[in-house]
Coordinates of C-alpha atoms in Angstrom, one line a residue:
M13 CA 0.0 0.0 0.0
I14 CA 1.3 3.4 -0.9
S15 CA 0.7 5.9 1.9
G16 CA -0.7 9.3 1.3
C17 CA -2.4 8.0 -1.8
V18 CA -4.6 9.6 -4.4
T19 CA -7.6 7.3 -5.1
G20 CA -10.2 7.4 -7.8
T21 CA -12.5 9.4 -5.4
G22 CA -9.8 11.9 -4.3
K23 CA -7.0 12.1 -1.7
E24 CA -6.9 9.8 1.3
I25 CA -5.0 9.9 4.6
L26 CA -5.0 6.6 6.4
V27 CA -5.0 6.8 10.2
D28 CA -5.1 3.8 12.6
G29 CA -4.0 2.9 16.1
S30 CA -4.9 3.7 19.7
S31 CA -8.6 3.6 20.8
T32 CA -7.6 6.2 23.4
V33 CA -6.3 8.7 20.8
F34 CA -9.2 7.8 18.5
P35 CA -11.7 10.4 19.8
I36 CA -9.4 13.4 19.2
S37 CA -8.2 12.1 15.8
Q38 CA -11.7 11.4 14.7
A39 CA -12.8 14.9 15.8
V40 CA -9.9 16.4 13.9
A41 CA -10.7 14.4 10.8
E42 CA -14.3 15.5 10.9
E43 CA -13.4 19.1 11.2
F44 CA -10.6 18.9 8.6
R45 CA -13.1 17.4 6.1
K46 CA -15.2 20.6 6.4
E47 CA -12.2 22.6 5.1
R48 CA -10.9 20.0 2.7
P49 CA -13.8 17.9 1.4
D50 CA -11.5 16.6 -1.3
V51 CA -9.5 14.6 1.3
Q52 CA -10.8 11.4 2.9
V53 CA -9.5 10.6 6.4
P54 CA -10.6 7.2 7.7
V55 CA -9.6 6.7 11.3
G56 CA -9.3 3.1 12.5
I57 CA -9.0 1.5 16.0
S58 CA -6.6 -1.5 16.1
G59 CA -4.8 -0.5 19.3
T60 CA -1.5 1.3 19.5
G61 CA 0.5 -1.9 18.8
G62 CA -1.8 -2.8 15.9
G63 CA -1.6 0.7 14.4
L64 CA 2.2 0.8 14.7
K65 CA 2.5 -2.6 13.2
R66 CA 0.8 -1.3 10.0
F67 CA 2.7 2.0 10.2
V68 CA 6.2 0.6 10.3
T69 CA 5.6 -1.4 7.1
G70 CA 4.2 1.7 5.3
G71 CA 0.6 0.6 5.4
I72 CA -0.8 3.8 6.9
D73 CA 0.2 7.5 6.9
V74 CA -0.5 8.3 10.6
A75 CA -0.4 6.1 13.7
D76 CA -2.3 7.1 16.8
A77 CA -0.4 6.0 19.9
S78 CA -1.1 6.2 23.7
R79 CA 2.6 5.4 24.3
R80 CA 5.9 6.1 22.6
I81 CA 7.1 3.9 19.8
K82 CA 9.1 0.9 21.1
D83 CA 12.7 0.2 20.1
S84 CA 11.6 -2.9 18.3
E85 CA 9.0 -1.0 16.3
R86 CA 11.6 1.7 15.5
D87 CA 14.0 -0.9 14.3
E88 CA 11.4 -2.5 12.0
A89 CA 10.5 0.9 10.6
A90 CA 14.2 1.6 9.8
A91 CA 14.6 -1.9 8.2
N92 CA 11.6 -1.0 6.0
G93 CA 13.0 2.4 5.1
I94 CA 10.2 4.2 7.0
E95 CA 11.2 7.6 8.4
Y96 CA 8.7 9.4 10.6
T97 CA 8.0 12.3 12.9
E98 CA 6.5 12.1 16.4
F99 CA 4.0 14.7 17.5
T100 CA 2.5 15.0 21.0
V101 CA -1.1 16.0 20.7
A102 CA -2.7 16.0 24.1
Y103 CA -2.6 14.6 27.7
D104 CA -4.7 11.8 29.1
G105 CA -5.4 10.6 32.6
L106 CA -5.8 6.9 32.6
S107 CA -9.0 6.4 34.6
I108 CA -9.9 3.7 37.1
V109 CA -13.7 3.1 37.1
V110 CA -16.2 0.9 38.8
N111 CA -19.9 0.3 38.4
S112 CA -22.0 3.4 39.3
S113 CA -23.9 1.4 42.0
N114 CA -20.6 0.8 43.9
N115 CA -21.0 2.7 47.2
F116 CA -18.0 1.5 49.2
V117 CA -14.9 2.4 47.1
F118 CA -13.9 5.9 46.3
C119 CA -10.1 5.7 46.1
L120 CA -7.5 2.9 45.7
T121 CA -3.8 3.1 46.5
T122 CA -1.3 2.2 43.8
D123 CA -0.3 -0.8 45.9
E124 CA -4.0 -2.0 46.0
L125 CA -4.2 -1.6 42.2
K126 CA -1.0 -3.6 41.8
R127 CA -2.3 -6.4 44.0
I128 CA -5.5 -6.5 41.9
W129 CA -3.8 -6.5 38.5
E130 CA -0.3 -8.0 39.0
P131 CA 0.6 -11.4 37.3
G132 CA -0.6 -14.3 39.4
S133 CA -3.0 -12.2 41.4
K134 CA -5.7 -14.4 43.0
L135 CA -7.9 -11.6 44.2
E136 CA -11.5 -12.5 43.3
R137 CA -13.5 -10.7 46.0
W138 CA -13.6 -7.0 47.0
S139 CA -13.0 -8.1 50.6
Q140 CA -9.5 -9.3 49.6
V141 CA -8.6 -5.8 48.3
R142 CA -9.1 -4.0 51.6
D143 CA -10.3 -4.9 55.1
G144 CA -13.8 -3.5 55.4
F145 CA -14.8 -3.9 51.8
P146 CA -17.8 -6.2 51.3
D147 CA -17.5 -9.8 50.4
R148 CA -18.6 -9.4 46.8
P149 CA -17.3 -10.7 43.5
L150 CA -14.5 -8.7 41.9
R151 CA -14.5 -8.8 38.1
L152 CA -11.9 -7.0 35.9
Y153 CA -12.2 -5.2 32.6
G154 CA -9.3 -3.8 30.7
P155 CA -7.6 -3.2 27.3
D156 CA -6.0 -6.1 25.4
T157 CA -2.3 -6.6 25.0
D158 CA -2.1 -4.7 21.7
S159 CA -3.2 -1.5 23.6
G160 CA -0.8 1.3 24.5
T161 CA -3.0 1.8 27.6
F162 CA -2.2 -1.7 28.7
D163 CA 1.5 -1.1 28.2
Y164 CA 1.3 2.2 30.2
F165 CA -0.8 0.8 33.0
T166 CA 1.3 -2.3 33.5
K167 CA 4.5 -0.3 33.6
A168 CA 3.1 2.4 35.9
I169 CA 1.2 0.1 38.4
N170 CA 2.9 -3.3 38.1
G171 CA 6.4 -2.0 37.5
E172 CA 6.9 -3.9 34.2
E173 CA 5.4 -3.4 30.8
D174 CA 3.1 -6.2 29.8
A175 CA 3.1 -7.7 33.3
S176 CA -0.5 -8.4 34.2
R177 CA -2.9 -11.1 35.3
S178 CA -4.7 -12.5 32.2
D179 CA -8.0 -13.6 33.7
Y180 CA -9.9 -10.5 32.9
T181 CA -12.4 -9.3 30.2
A182 CA -10.1 -7.7 27.6
S183 CA -11.1 -5.6 24.5
S184 CA -9.3 -3.3 22.1
D185 CA -12.6 -1.2 22.0
D186 CA -13.0 1.0 25.1
N187 CA -16.7 1.3 24.4
V188 CA -16.9 -2.5 25.1
L189 CA -15.1 -2.0 28.4
V190 CA -17.5 0.9 29.3
Q191 CA -20.5 -1.4 28.7
G192 CA -18.9 -4.2 30.7
V193 CA -18.2 -2.1 33.7
S194 CA -21.5 -0.3 33.6
G195 CA -23.4 -3.6 33.4
D196 CA -21.5 -5.5 36.2
Q197 CA -21.9 -4.5 39.8
G198 CA -18.7 -6.2 40.9
S199 CA -16.6 -4.5 38.1
I200 CA -13.4 -2.5 38.0
G201 CA -11.7 -1.4 34.8
Y202 CA -9.4 1.2 33.3
F203 CA -9.3 3.2 30.1
G204 CA -8.7 6.8 28.8
F205 CA -10.2 9.8 30.5
A206 CA -12.3 10.7 27.5
Y207 CA -14.3 7.5 27.7
Y208 CA -15.1 8.1 31.4
T209 CA -16.2 11.7 30.7
E210 CA -18.4 10.6 27.9
N211 CA -20.0 8.0 30.1
R212 CA -19.9 9.7 33.5
E213 CA -23.6 9.1 34.0
I214 CA -23.2 5.3 34.0
L215 CA -19.7 5.0 35.6
K216 CA -18.0 6.0 38.8
V217 CA -14.4 7.1 38.6
L218 CA -12.0 6.4 41.5
G219 CA -9.2 8.5 42.9
V220 CA -5.7 7.1 43.0
D221 CA -3.3 7.5 46.0
N222 CA 0.4 7.2 45.1
G223 CA 1.4 7.9 48.7
T224 CA 0.7 11.6 48.7
G225 CA -3.1 11.5 49.0
C226 CA -6.1 10.6 46.9
V227 CA -6.4 12.4 43.6
R228 CA -9.2 11.9 41.1
P229 CA -8.6 12.5 37.3
S230 CA -9.8 15.8 36.0
V231 CA -8.6 18.4 33.5
T232 CA -6.9 20.3 36.4
T233 CA -5.1 17.3 37.9
I234 CA -4.0 15.8 34.6
N235 CA -2.7 19.2 33.5
D236 CA -0.8 20.0 36.6
G237 CA 0.6 16.4 36.9
S238 CA -0.9 15.7 40.4
Y239 CA -2.8 12.8 39.0
S240 CA 0.2 10.6 39.1
P241 CA 1.4 8.0 38.0
L242 CA -1.5 7.7 35.5
S243 CA -1.2 11.0 33.6
R244 CA 0.4 10.5 30.2
P245 CA 1.0 12.2 26.8
M246 CA -0.7 11.0 23.6
F247 CA 1.1 10.9 20.2
I248 CA 0.6 10.7 16.5
Y249 CA 3.4 9.3 14.3
V250 CA 3.5 10.6 10.7
N251 CA 5.3 8.9 7.8
N252 CA 7.8 11.5 6.4
A253 CA 7.1 10.4 2.9
S254 CA 3.4 11.0 3.4
L255 CA 4.3 14.5 4.8
E256 CA 5.6 15.4 1.4
H257 CA 2.0 15.4 0.1
E258 CA 0.5 18.9 0.6
Y259 CA -2.8 17.5 1.9
V260 CA -1.1 15.3 4.6
Q261 CA 1.0 18.2 5.8
A262 CA -2.2 20.3 5.8
F263 CA -3.9 17.7 8.0
V264 CA -1.1 17.6 10.5
R265 CA -0.9 21.3 10.6
F266 CA -4.7 21.5 11.2
Y267 CA -4.4 18.8 13.9
L268 CA -1.8 20.7 15.9
S269 CA -3.5 24.1 15.4
N270 CA -6.9 22.8 16.7
A271 CA -5.7 20.2 19.2
T272 CA -6.3 22.3 22.3
E273 CA -10.0 23.0 21.5
L274 CA -10.7 19.5 20.1
A275 CA -8.9 17.7 22.9
E276 CA -10.9 19.4 25.5
E277 CA -14.1 18.9 23.5
V278 CA -13.7 15.1 23.7
G279 CA -12.4 15.0 27.3
Y280 CA -8.6 15.3 27.1
V281 CA -6.2 18.0 28.0
G282 CA -4.4 20.2 25.5
L283 CA -0.8 21.2 25.6
P284 CA 0.4 24.7 26.2
D285 CA 0.1 26.8 23.0
S286 CA 3.9 27.2 22.9
E287 CA 4.4 23.4 22.7
Y288 CA 2.1 23.1 19.7
Q289 CA 3.9 26.0 18.1
I290 CA 7.3 24.3 18.5
Q291 CA 5.8 21.3 16.7
L292 CA 4.2 23.4 14.0
D293 CA 7.6 25.0 13.4
R294 CA 9.0 21.6 12.7
L295 CA 6.6 21.2 9.7
N296 CA 8.1 24.3 8.0

């Protein structure tokens, strides 16, 4: 597949990757189409790993990623002659959620989260998480192993990327996880902040205590870094060969110029204007 291609129906920019980054990339694509109806911008959701797998072989123009590209992916891109540019587009607060009917848990420590999610964990009842919690089933929902959110969470909470118990309901589609948690009274799950804010009426978000007190994710706590260790940057990776096409460069320029407004519109946190400007200058 030739990236940045001109099809029989016009120009096309292929975007795929993170389900977490999807809401902002989709919003950007929709707004860009209003200015450039001659350009098609389909946005896929195959997870950060799945998107980068296509990206490093030249299959797509833009990869959405909720983590930085791995050394192995960088090496594969180089082997395939793929050069690229990384852009940071917004900040996310990875959100820990439970069923809205849950009336006993409001905050968990990072140690409690680790004991729930670490490899080999046998915790199956809420009473095993903390003394005083009721003796009710504990059922887990989370992203699959192709997800950058999975990579980030396992590193931040379990101390090692990809280190996680496997007996949980996994999906690459965060909307599936939302439905799972909202329909299961014993549930706990995690995904990007935008999916919580979009579904706040049917979910309950928890605070996280890293030893300095309980902090819930919000625009303020994500922006100032106090929601730690689960605040993180989100990226797009753009094929440099694709950037040679005027319409691809126009799309990336539009993305960075409108990211603050559109990030907040879908529930994420924009960067300072100066950081977007530095990245825009790199396109010149």
